[in-house]
Every structure is written in structure tokens, then in C-alpha cells.
CSV table of C-alpha atoms and ligand atoms in Angstrom, one decimal:
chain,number,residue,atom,x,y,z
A,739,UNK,CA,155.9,101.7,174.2
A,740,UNK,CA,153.7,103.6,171.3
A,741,UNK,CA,152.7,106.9,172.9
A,742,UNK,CA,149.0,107.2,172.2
A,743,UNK,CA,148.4,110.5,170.2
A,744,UNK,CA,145.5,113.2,170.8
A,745,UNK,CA,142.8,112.2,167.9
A,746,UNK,CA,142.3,115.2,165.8
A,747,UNK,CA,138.7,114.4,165.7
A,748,UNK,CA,139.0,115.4,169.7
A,749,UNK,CA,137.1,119.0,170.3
A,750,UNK,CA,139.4,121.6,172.5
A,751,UNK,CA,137.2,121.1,176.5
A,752,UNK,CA,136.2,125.2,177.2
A,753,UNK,CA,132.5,124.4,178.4
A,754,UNK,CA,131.8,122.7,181.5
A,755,UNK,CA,129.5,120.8,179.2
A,756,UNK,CA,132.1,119.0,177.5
A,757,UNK,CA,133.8,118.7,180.4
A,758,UNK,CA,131.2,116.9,182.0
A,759,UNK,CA,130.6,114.6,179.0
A,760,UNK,CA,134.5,113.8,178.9
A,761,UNK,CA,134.1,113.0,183.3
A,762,UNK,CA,131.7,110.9,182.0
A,763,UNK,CA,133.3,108.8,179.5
A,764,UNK,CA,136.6,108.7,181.7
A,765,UNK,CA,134.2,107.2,184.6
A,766,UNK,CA,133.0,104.7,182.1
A,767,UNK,CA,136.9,103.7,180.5
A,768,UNK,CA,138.2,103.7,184.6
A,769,UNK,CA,135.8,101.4,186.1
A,770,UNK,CA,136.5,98.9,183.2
A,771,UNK,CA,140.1,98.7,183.6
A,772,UNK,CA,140.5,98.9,187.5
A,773,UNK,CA,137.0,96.6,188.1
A,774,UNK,CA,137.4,96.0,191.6
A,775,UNK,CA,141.0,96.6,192.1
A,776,UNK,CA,142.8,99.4,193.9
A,777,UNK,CA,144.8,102.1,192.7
A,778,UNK,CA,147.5,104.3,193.9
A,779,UNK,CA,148.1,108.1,193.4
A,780,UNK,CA,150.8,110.3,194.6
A,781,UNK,CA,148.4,113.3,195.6
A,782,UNK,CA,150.9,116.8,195.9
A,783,UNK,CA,148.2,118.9,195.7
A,784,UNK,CA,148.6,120.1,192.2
A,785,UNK,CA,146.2,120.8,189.7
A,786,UNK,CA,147.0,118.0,187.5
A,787,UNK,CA,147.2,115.4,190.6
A,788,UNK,CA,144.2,116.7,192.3
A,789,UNK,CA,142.1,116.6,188.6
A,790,UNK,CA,142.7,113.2,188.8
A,791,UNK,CA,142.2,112.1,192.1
A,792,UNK,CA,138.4,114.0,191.7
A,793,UNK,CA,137.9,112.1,188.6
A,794,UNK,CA,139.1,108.5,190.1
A,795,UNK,CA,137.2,109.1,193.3
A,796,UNK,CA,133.8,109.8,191.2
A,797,UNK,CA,134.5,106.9,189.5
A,798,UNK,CA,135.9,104.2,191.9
A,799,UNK,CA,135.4,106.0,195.7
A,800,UNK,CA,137.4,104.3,198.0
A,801,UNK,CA,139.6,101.9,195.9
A,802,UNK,CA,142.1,104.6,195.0
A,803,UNK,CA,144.5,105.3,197.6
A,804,UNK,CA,145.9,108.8,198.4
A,805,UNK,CA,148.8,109.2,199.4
A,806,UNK,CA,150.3,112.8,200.5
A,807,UNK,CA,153.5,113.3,200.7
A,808,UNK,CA,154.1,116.8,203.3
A,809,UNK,CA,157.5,117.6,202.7
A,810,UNK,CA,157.3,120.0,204.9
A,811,UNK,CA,158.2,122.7,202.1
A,812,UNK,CA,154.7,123.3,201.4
A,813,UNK,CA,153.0,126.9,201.4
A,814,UNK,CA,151.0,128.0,204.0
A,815,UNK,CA,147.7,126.2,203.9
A,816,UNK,CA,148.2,123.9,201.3
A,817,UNK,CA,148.6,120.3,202.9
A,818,UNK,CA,145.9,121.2,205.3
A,819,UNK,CA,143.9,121.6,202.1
A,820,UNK,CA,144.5,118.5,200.0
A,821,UNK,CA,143.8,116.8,203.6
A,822,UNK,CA,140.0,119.0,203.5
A,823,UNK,CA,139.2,118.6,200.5
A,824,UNK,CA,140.0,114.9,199.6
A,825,UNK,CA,140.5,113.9,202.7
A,826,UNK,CA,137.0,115.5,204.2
A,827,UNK,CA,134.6,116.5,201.8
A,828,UNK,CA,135.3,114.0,199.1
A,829,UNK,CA,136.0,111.0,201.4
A,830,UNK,CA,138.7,110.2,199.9
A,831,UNK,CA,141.0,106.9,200.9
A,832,UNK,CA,143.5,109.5,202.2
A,833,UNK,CA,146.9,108.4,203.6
A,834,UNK,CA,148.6,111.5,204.8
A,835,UNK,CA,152.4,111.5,205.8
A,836,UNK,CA,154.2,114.4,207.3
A,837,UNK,CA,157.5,113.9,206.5
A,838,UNK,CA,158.6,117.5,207.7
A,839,UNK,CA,161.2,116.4,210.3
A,840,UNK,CA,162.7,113.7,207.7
A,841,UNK,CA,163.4,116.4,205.3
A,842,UNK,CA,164.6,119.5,207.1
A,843,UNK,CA,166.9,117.2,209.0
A,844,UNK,CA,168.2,115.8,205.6
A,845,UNK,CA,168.8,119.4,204.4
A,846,UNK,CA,170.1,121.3,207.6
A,847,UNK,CA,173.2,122.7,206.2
A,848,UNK,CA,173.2,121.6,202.5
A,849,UNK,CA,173.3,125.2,200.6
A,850,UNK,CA,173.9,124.3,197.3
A,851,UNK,CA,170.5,124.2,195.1
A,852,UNK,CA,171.4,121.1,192.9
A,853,UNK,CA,172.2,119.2,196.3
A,854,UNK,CA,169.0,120.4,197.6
A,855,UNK,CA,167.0,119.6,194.7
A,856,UNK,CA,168.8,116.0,195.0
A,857,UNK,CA,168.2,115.8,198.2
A,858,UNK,CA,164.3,116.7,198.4
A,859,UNK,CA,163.7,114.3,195.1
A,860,UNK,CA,165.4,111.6,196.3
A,861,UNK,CA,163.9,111.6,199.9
A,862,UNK,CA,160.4,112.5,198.2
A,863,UNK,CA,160.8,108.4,196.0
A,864,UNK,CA,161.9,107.1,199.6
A,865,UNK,CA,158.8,108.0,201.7
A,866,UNK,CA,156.4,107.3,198.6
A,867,UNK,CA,158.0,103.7,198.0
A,868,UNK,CA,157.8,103.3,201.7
A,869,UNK,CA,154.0,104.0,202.7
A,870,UNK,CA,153.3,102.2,198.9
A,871,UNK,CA,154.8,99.3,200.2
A,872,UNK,CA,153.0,99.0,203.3
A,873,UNK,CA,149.7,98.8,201.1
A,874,UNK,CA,148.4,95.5,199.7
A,875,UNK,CA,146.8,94.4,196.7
A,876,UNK,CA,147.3,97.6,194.9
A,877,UNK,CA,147.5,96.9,190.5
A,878,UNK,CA,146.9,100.3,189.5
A,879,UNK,CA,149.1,103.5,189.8
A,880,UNK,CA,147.4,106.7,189.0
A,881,UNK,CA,149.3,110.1,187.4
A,882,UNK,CA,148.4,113.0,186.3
A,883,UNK,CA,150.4,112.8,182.8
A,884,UNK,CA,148.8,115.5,180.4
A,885,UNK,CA,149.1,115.7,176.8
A,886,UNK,CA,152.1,118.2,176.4
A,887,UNK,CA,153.7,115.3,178.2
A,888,UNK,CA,153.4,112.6,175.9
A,889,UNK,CA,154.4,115.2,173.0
A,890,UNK,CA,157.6,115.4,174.8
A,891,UNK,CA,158.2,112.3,175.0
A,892,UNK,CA,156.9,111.5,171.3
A,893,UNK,CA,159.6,114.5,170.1
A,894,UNK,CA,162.3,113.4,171.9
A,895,UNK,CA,161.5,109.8,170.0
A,896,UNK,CA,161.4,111.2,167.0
A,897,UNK,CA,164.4,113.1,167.8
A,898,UNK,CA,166.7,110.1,168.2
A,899,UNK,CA,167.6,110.9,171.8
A,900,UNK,CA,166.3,108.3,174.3
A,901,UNK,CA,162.4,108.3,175.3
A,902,UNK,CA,162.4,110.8,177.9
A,903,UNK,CA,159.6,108.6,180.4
A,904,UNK,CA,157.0,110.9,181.4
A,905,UNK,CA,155.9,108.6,184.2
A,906,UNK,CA,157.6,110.5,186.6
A,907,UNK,CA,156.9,109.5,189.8
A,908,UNK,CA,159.6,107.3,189.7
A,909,UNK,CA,161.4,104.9,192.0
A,910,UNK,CA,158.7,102.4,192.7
A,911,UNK,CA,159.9,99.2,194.1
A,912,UNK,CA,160.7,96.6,190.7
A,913,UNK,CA,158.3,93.8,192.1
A,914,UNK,CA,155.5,96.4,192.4
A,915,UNK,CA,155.1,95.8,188.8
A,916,UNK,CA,151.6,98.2,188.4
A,917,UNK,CA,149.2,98.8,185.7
A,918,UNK,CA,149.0,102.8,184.6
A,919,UNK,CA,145.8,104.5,185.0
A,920,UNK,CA,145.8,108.3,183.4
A,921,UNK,CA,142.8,109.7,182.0
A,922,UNK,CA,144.1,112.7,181.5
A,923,UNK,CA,146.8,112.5,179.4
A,924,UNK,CA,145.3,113.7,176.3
A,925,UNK,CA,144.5,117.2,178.0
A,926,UNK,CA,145.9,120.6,178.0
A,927,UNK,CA,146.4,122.7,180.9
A,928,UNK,CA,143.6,124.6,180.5
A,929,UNK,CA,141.1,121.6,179.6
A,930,UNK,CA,142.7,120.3,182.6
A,931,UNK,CA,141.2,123.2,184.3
A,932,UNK,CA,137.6,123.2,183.3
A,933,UNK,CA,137.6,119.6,183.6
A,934,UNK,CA,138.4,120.9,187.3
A,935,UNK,CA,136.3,123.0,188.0
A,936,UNK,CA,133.5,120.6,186.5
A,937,UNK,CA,134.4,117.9,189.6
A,938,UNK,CA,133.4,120.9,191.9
A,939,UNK,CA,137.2,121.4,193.0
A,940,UNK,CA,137.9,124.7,194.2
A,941,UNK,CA,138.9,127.9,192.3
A,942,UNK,CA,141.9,128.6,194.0
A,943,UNK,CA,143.2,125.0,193.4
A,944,UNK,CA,142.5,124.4,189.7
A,945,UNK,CA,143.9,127.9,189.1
A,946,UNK,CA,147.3,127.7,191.3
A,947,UNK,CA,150.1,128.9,190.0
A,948,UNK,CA,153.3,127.0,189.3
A,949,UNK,CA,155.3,125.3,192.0
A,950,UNK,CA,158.1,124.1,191.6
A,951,UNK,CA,158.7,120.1,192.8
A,952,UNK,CA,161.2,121.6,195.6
A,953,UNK,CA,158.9,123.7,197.0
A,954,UNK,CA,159.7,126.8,199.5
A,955,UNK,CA,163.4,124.7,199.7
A,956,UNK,CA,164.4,126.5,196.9
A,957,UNK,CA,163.2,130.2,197.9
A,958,UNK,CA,164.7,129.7,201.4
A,959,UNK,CA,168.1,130.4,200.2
A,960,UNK,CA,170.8,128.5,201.0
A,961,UNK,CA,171.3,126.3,204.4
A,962,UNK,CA,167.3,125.8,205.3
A,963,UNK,CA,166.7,126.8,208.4
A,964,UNK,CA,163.4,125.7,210.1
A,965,UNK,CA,162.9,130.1,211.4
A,966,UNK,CA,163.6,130.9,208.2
A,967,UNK,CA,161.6,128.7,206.6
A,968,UNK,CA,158.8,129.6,209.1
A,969,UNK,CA,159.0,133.6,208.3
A,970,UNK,CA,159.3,132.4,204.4
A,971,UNK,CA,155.9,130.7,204.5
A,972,UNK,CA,153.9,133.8,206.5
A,973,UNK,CA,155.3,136.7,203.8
A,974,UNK,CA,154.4,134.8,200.7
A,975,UNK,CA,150.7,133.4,202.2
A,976,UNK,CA,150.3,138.0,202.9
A,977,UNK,CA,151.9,138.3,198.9
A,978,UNK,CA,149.8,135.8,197.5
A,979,UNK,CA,146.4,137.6,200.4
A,980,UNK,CA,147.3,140.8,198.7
A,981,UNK,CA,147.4,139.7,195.2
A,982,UNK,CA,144.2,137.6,195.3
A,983,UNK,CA,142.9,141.3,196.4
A,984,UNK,CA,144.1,143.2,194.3
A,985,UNK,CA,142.9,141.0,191.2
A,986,UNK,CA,147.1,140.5,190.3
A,987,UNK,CA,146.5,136.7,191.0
A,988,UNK,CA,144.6,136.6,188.3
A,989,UNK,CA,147.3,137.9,185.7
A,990,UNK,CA,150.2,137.4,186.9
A,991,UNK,CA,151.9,133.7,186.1
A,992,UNK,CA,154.3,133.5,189.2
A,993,UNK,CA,154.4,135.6,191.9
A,994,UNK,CA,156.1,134.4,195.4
A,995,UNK,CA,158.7,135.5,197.8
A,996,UNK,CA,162.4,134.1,198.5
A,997,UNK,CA,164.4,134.9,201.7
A,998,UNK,CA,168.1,135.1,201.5
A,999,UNK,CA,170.5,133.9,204.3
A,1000,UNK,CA,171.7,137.6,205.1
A,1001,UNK,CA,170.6,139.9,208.0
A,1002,UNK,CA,170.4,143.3,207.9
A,1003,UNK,CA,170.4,146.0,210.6
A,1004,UNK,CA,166.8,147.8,211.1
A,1005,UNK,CA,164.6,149.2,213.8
A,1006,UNK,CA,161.6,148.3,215.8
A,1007,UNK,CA,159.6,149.8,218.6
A,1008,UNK,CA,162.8,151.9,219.0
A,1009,UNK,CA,165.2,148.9,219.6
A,1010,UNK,CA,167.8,147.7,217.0
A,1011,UNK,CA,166.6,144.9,215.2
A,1012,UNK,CA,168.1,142.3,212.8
A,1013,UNK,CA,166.4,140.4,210.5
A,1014,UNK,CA,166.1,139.0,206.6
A,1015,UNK,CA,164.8,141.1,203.9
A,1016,UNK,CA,162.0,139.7,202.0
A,1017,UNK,CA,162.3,139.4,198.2
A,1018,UNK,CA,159.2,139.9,195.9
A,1019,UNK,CA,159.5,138.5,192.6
A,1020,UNK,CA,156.4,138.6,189.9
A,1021,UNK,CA,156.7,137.5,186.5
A,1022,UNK,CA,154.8,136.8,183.2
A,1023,UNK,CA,155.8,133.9,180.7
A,1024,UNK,CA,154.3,131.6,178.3
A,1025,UNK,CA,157.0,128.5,178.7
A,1026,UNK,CA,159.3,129.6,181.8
A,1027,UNK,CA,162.0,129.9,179.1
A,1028,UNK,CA,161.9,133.8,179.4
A,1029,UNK,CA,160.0,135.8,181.6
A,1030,UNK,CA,159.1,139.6,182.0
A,1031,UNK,CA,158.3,141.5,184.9
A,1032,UNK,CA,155.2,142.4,186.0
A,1033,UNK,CA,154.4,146.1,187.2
A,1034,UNK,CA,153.1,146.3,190.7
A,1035,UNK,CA,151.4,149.5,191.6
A,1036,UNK,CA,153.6,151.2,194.4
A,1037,UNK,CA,150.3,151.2,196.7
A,1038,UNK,CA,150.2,147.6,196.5
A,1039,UNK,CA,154.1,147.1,197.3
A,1040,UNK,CA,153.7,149.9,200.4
A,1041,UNK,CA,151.0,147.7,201.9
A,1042,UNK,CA,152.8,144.1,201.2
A,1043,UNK,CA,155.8,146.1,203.0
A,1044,UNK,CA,153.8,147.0,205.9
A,1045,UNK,CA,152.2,143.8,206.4
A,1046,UNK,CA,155.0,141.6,206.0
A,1047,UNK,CA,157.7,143.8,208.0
A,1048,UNK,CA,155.1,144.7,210.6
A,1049,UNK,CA,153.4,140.7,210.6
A,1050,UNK,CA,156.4,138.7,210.1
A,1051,UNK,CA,158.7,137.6,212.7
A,1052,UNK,CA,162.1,137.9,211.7
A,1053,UNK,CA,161.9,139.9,208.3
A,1054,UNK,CA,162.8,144.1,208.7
A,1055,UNK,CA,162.8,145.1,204.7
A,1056,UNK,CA,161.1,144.0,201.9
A,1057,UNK,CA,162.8,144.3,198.3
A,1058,UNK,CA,161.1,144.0,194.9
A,1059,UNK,CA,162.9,142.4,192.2
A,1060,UNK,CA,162.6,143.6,188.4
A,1061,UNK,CA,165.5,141.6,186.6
A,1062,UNK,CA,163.3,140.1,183.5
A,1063,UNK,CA,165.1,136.1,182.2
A,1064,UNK,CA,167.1,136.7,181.3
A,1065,UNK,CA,169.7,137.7,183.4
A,1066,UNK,CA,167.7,136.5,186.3
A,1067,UNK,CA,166.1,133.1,185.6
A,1068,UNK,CA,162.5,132.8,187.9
A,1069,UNK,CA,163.6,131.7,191.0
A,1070,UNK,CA,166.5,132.4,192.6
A,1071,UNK,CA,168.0,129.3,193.0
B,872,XMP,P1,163.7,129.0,186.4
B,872,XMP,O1,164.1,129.4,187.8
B,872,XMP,O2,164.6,127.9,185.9
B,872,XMP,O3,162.3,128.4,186.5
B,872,XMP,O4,163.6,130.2,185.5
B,872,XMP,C1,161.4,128.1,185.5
B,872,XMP,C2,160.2,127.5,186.0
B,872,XMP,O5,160.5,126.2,186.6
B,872,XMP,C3,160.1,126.1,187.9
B,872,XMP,N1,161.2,125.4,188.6
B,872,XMP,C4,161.1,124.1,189.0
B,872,XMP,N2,160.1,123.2,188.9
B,872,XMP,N3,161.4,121.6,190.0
B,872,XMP,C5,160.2,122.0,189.5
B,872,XMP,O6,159.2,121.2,189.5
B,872,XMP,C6,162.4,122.4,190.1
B,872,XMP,O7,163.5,122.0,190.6
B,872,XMP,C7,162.3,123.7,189.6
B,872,XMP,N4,163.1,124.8,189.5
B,872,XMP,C8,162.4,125.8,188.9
B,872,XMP,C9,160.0,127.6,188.4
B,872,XMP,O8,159.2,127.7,189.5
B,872,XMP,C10,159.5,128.2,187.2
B,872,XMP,O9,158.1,128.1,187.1
């Protein structure tokens, strides 16, 4: 399939002018390829997703379908905000599946990252194919494809090697044979983001930092277990608190806590008490490739420590990390 290039006539989106005026003429292009049929979008919550369902919904309201996918690996807050915000105040055709039990039950036990990474993809297809299947007389399937996707695929073309297919959602049943509808995929990141913020989507959203596909199932290290898990999602919702006050959210690309499988031996209220330790990791990078360390001032470490040791069940240290990638990569698994 010819990959359609970015015209080089096509101005860079900073202003929420132009953003508004390229909402406008992706309204226009959308309603006259869907008409009056229905469209389906895997909605994880992510900026590129949720940029697109806010653009399909302004265009075509209820005929695109929603469906989110809680693999019960999300951070605190976040399904409970796609289901708000699309679900609520944009009144959005919304089909929301928790899936939590499916997974964790899948993964009880499984330490090894690859397996868990197979494990979370795979199932993640299954429940998608499954609630797309129960819906009828959907043509269309939405995706948030950007630009630096297609140039991907167009070097790995050029290259020789095979077409790497950016439409990743993958796995849909053969006879749902479905049109694709992406109206973004000439965009940058960051046009991604004003056109964002132009649809009225919140801050925090459009600006979230990277997340991996796995979720917290690759910062709860090793087996997954569901207390683990639990005390994983309460000390990186205080990290990410403190950050946001501090004004590090802003500069810092990744920031986010992992929990080993290890207990160590600490105290409380005078009483021996075991728990995890907490592992802060913040880091800078342009492409993920390498990364450097950002520098936390110590008052803003002391206060993360005495929040998440004193507001965390489970957790009795908190460590900071400061191996740049290399040696480290970004997450820990
Ligand atoms: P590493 O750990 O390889 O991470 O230095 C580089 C970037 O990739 C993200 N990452 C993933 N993203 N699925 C994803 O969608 C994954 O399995 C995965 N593993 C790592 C990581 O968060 C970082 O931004």
C-alpha cells in the first residue's frame, strides 16, 4: 500500500488557530468517508487515541464506538478518566470493559518480562476482538497513527526489509474486513498536542508522559501480585502528586516508580515491619534510545519518602535510582 507522505506545503500546527482550522478540515474529510456508518476505536487513554476519539466525536457523535480496554495495569485514576471524560462530558458511545480479573489471573506467577509482555499483548487482541465482535454494522476502524509512523514504515520500505504495518492494533477477526479512518497520521507529537488541547481535552492528558503498552505489569517486578500491584499504583499516583507540584512534571520525560519482589526488614509504630522498597526512577531523553538522569532536589525525595513509606501499605524504604542508559535501560524490566 503507498504510504501517503506529509506535503511539504503543510505548515508545522503551534497555534490553536491552526489547529482549529486543521479540526475543521478533518471534520469535513471524516464525515465524507464514514457518511452514516459506524466506526470503531480502541480508546487506551493515550494522547494519540484520545486526540482522535475528540476529533471523531466532533465530527460524527455517536457513530464511533469506544471501546476501553481496563487491563487492570492502569495508573491510578486513569480508566476512571477516559470513562469521565468520553464517556461523561463528551457523550461519547463508550463501551467500557474491565478486564482486570482476566489479566492478573493470566499473569499470576509468570515472572519473566517477555512472557509478560506476551501475555498482556496477546490477551489485550483477545478482549478487543471479542467486544468488536459483538458490535454490528461497524465499516470503519479508527487509530491514532501519527506521522513518525508512516516514516517508519516508509524507511523500512525503502530499506528492503518487509513493511513494518503501523496499524497496530492488530488481530482483528479476517471477515471484519474494515475501512481505516486516521486523521492524524500526518502529525507530530507535539501538533498532536495543540490539536489537543484545541478539542478542549484536558492538560494533564494531552501532556502525559510515556507509558508503556504493558503498563504497571512491567514495573511490578516479577510474579504480579494483586497487593503488590495495589501498593505499586498508590506510590507512583504520590510521585507523579509531588512532581506536578513541584513543576518536575513539566521537565522531566519519564518519571514513575517500579516495586521489586524482595522484602526488607524495617520498623513501624515500634513493631518490626516487612515490606517492599519503592524504586524512583526519572529520566530525560529525546528517542528512549539513551536517557540521562534527572536531578531531584533532596527536599523533594525526603517528602516523596515520607509520603509513600508513611501512606503506602506495604512499602518501608524508598530508593532513588541514578544509572543513566546505558547500563540501565528506562524501565526495569
Ligand atoms: P527501555 O526500558 O527499553 O524503554 O529503555 C524505552 C521506552 O519504551 C517504553 N517501553 C515500552 N513501551 N511497550 C511499550 O509500549 C513495551 O513493552 C515497552 N517497554 C518499554 C519505556 O516506557 C520507555 O519509554
Amino acid at each position: 500500500m503507498e504510504l501517503a507522505r506529509r506535503p511539504e506545503t503543510m505548515e508545522r500546527i503551534t497555534t490553536i488557530q491552526q489547529a482549529e482550522a486543521f479540526i475543521e478540515e478533518q471534520v469535513a474529510e471524516v464525515r465524507a468517508q464514514v457518511g452514516d456508518g459506524k466506526v470503531l476505536l480502541a480508546l487506551s487513554g493515550g494522547v494519540d487515541s484520545s486526540v482522535v476519539a475528540a476529533l471523531l466525536i466532533r465530527a460524527i457523535g455517536r457513530q464511533l464506538v469506544c471501546v476501553h480496554v481496563n487491563h487492570g495495569l492502569m495508573r491510578k485514576g486513569e480508566s476512571e478518566a477516559v470513562i469521565d471524560i468520553f464517556g461523561k462530558e463528551l457523550d461519547a458511545n463508550l463501551v467500557y470493559v474491565d478486564a482486570t480479573d482476566r489479566f492478573l489471573d493470566l499473569l499470576a506467577g509468570v515472572s519473566d518480562p517477555e512472557q509478560k509482555r506476551k501475555i498482556i499483548g496477546g490477551e489485550f487482541i483477545k478482549v478487543f476482538d471479542e467486544e468488536a465482535a459483538k458490535l454490528s454494522g461497524i465499516s470503519f476502524l479508527a487509530q491514532g497513527t501519527i506521522y513518525p509512523d508512516i516514516l517508519e514504515s516508509i524507511k523500512a520500505a525503502e530499506s528492503g526489509k518487509p513493511v513494518k504495518s503501523h496499524h497496530n492494533v492488530g488481530g482483528l477477526p479476517d471477515e471484519m474486513a474494515m475501512e481505516l479512518v486516521e486523521p492524524i497520521k500526518l502529525l507530530f507529537k507535539d501538533e498532536v498536542r495543540v490539536v489537543g488541547e484545541a478539542l478542549g481535552l484536558p492538560h494533564a492528558m494531552v501532556y502525559r508522559q510515556p507509558f508503556p503498552g504493558p503498563g504497571l505489569g512491567v514495573r511490578c517486578l516479577g510474579a504480579i501480585t494483586r497487593d503488590r500491584l495495589a501498593a505499586l499504583r498508590e506510590a507512583d499516583a504520590i510521585l507523579r502528586e509531588e512532581f506536578d507540584n513541584c513543576g518536575l512534571a513539566e521537565r522531566v520525560w519519564q518519571y514513575f516508580i517500579s516495586i521489586p519482589d524482595i522484602k526488607s526488614v524495617g520498623v513501624k509504630d515500634e513493631m518490626r515491619y516487612e515490606g517492599w522498597p519503592a524504586i524512583i526512577r526519572a529520566v530525560n531523553t529525546t528517542d528512549a534510545m539513551t536517557a540521562t538522569i534527572e536531578e531531584i532536589p533532596y527536599e523533594v525525595l525526603h517528602k516523596i519518602t515520607a509520603r509513600i513509606t508513611s501512606e503506602v501499605e506495604g512499602i518501608n524504604r524508598v530508593l532513588y535510582d541514578l544509572t543513566p542508559k546505558p547500563t540501565g535501560t528506562i524501565e526495569w524490566e
